[in-house]
CSV table of N, CA and C in Angstrom, one decimal:
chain,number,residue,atom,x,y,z
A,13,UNK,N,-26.7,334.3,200.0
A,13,UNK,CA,-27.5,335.1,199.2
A,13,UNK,C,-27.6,336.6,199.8
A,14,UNK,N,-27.7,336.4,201.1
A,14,UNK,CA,-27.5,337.9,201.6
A,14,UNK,C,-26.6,338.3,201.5
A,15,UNK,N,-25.3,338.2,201.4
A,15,UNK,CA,-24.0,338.2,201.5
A,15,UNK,C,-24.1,340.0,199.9
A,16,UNK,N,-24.7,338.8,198.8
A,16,UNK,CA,-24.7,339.3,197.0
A,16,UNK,C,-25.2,340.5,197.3
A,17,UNK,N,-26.6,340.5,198.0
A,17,UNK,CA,-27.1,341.3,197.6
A,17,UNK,C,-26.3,342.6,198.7
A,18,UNK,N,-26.2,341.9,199.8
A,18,UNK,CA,-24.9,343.8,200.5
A,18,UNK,C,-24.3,344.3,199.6
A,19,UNK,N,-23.7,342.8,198.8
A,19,UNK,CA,-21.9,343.5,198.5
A,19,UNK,C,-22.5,344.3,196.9
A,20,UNK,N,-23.9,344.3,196.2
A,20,UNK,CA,-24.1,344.9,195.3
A,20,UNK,C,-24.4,345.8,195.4
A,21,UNK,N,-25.7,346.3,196.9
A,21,UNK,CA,-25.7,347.4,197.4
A,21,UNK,C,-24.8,348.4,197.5
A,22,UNK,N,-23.6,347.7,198.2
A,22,UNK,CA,-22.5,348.2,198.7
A,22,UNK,C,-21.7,348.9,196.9
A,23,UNK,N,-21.5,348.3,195.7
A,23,UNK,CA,-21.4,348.5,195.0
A,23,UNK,C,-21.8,350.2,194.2
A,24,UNK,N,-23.1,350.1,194.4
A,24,UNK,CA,-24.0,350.6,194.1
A,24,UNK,C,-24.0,352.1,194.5
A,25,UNK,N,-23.7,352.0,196.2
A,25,UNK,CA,-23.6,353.2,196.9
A,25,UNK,C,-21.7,354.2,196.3
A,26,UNK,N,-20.9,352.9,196.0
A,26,UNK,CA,-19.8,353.4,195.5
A,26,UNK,C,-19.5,354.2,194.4
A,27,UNK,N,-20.5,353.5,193.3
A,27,UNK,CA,-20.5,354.4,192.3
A,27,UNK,C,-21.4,355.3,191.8
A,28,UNK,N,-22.4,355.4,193.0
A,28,UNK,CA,-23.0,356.7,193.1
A,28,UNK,C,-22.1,358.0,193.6
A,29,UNK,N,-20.8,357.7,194.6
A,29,UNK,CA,-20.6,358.6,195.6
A,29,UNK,C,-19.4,358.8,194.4
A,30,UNK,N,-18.8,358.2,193.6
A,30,UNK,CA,-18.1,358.7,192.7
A,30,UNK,C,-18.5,359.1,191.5
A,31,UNK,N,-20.0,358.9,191.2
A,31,UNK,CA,-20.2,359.6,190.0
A,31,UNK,C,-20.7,361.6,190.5
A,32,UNK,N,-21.4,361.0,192.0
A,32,UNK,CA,-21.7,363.2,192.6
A,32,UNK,C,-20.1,363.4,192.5
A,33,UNK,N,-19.0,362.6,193.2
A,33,UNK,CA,-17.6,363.5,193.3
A,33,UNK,C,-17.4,363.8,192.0
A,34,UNK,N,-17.3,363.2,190.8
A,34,UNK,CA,-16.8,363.3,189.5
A,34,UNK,C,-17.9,364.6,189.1
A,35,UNK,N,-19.1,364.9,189.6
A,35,UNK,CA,-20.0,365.6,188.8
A,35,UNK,C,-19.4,367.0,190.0
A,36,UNK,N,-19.0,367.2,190.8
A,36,UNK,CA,-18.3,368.1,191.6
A,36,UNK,C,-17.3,368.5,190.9
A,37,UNK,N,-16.4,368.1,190.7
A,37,UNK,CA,-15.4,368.1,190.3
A,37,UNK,C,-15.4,368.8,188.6
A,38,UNK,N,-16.4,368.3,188.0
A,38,UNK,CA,-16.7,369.0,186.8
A,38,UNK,C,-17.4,370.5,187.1
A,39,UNK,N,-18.1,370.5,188.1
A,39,UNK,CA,-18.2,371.8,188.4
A,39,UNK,C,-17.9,372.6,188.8
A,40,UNK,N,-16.3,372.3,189.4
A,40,UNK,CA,-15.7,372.7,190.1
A,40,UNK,C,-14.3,373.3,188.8
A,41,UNK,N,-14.4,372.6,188.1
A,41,UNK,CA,-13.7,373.3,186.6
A,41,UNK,C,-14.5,373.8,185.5
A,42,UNK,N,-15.8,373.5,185.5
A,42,UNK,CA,-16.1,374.8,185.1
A,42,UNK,C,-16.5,376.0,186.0
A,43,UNK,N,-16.5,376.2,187.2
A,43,UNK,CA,-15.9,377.6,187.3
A,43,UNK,C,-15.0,378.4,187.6
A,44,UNK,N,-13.7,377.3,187.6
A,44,UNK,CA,-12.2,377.7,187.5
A,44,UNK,C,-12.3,378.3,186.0
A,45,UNK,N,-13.1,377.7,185.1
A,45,UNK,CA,-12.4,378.0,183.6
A,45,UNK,C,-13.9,379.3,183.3
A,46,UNK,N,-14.7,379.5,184.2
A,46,UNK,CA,-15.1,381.0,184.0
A,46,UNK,C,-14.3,382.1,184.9
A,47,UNK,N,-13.6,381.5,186.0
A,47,UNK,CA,-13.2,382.6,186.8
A,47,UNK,C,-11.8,383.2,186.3
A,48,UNK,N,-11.3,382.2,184.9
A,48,UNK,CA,-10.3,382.8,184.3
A,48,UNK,C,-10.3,383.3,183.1
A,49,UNK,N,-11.8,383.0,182.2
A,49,UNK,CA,-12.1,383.8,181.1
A,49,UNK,C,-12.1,385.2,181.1
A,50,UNK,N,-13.0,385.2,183.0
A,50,UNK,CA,-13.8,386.2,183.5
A,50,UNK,C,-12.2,387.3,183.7
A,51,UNK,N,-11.1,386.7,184.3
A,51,UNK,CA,-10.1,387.4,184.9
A,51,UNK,C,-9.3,388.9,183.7
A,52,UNK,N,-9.3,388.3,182.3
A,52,UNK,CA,-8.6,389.6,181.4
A,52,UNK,C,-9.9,390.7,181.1
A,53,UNK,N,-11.1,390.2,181.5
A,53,UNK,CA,-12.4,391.7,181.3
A,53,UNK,C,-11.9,392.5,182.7
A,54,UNK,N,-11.0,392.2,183.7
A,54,UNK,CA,-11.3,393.1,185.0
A,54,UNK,C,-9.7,393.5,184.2
Protein backbone atom coordinates (compact mmCIF):
# COMPACT_ATOMS: atom_id res chain seq x y z
CA UNK A 1 0.00 0.00 0.00
CA UNK A 2 2.82 2.27 0.57
CA UNK A 3 4.55 1.20 -2.35
CA UNK A 4 0.81 2.97 -4.56
CA UNK A 5 0.76 5.59 -2.90
CA UNK A 6 4.98 6.80 -3.67
CA UNK A 7 4.63 5.53 -7.02
CA UNK A 8 1.39 8.06 -7.44
CA UNK A 9 3.14 10.75 -5.67
CA UNK A 10 5.93 10.10 -7.75
CA UNK A 11 3.54 10.34 -10.69
CA UNK A 12 2.19 13.36 -9.81
CA UNK A 13 5.45 15.30 -9.19
CA UNK A 14 6.15 14.09 -13.01
CA UNK A 15 3.50 15.61 -14.54
CA UNK A 16 3.74 18.65 -12.74
CA UNK A 17 7.44 19.17 -13.78
CA UNK A 18 6.26 18.60 -17.30
CA UNK A 19 3.38 20.57 -17.41
CA UNK A 20 5.81 24.12 -15.73
CA UNK A 21 8.52 22.74 -18.70
CA UNK A 22 5.66 22.72 -21.35
CA UNK A 23 4.29 26.04 -19.83
CA UNK A 24 8.15 27.41 -20.30
CA UNK A 25 8.42 26.42 -23.32
CA UNK A 26 5.22 28.17 -24.47
CA UNK A 27 6.70 31.16 -23.10
CA UNK A 28 9.53 30.78 -24.35
CA UNK A 29 7.79 30.98 -28.06
CA UNK A 30 5.89 33.38 -27.46
CA UNK A 31 8.55 35.62 -27.08
CA UNK A 32 10.61 34.32 -29.90
CA UNK A 33 7.40 35.10 -32.01
CA UNK A 34 7.35 38.79 -30.47
CA UNK A 35 11.04 39.23 -30.86
CA UNK A 36 10.42 38.61 -34.58
CA UNK A 37 7.26 40.55 -35.22
CA UNK A 38 9.13 43.14 -33.13
CA UNK A 39 12.42 42.65 -35.64
CA UNK A 40 10.93 44.42 -39.35
CA UNK A 41 9.64 47.91 -36.91
CA UNK A 42 13.62 48.32 -36.11
Amino acid sequence: MELMTFRLELILISVKLSLMLRNQEVKLLAQDLKDLTAMPKL
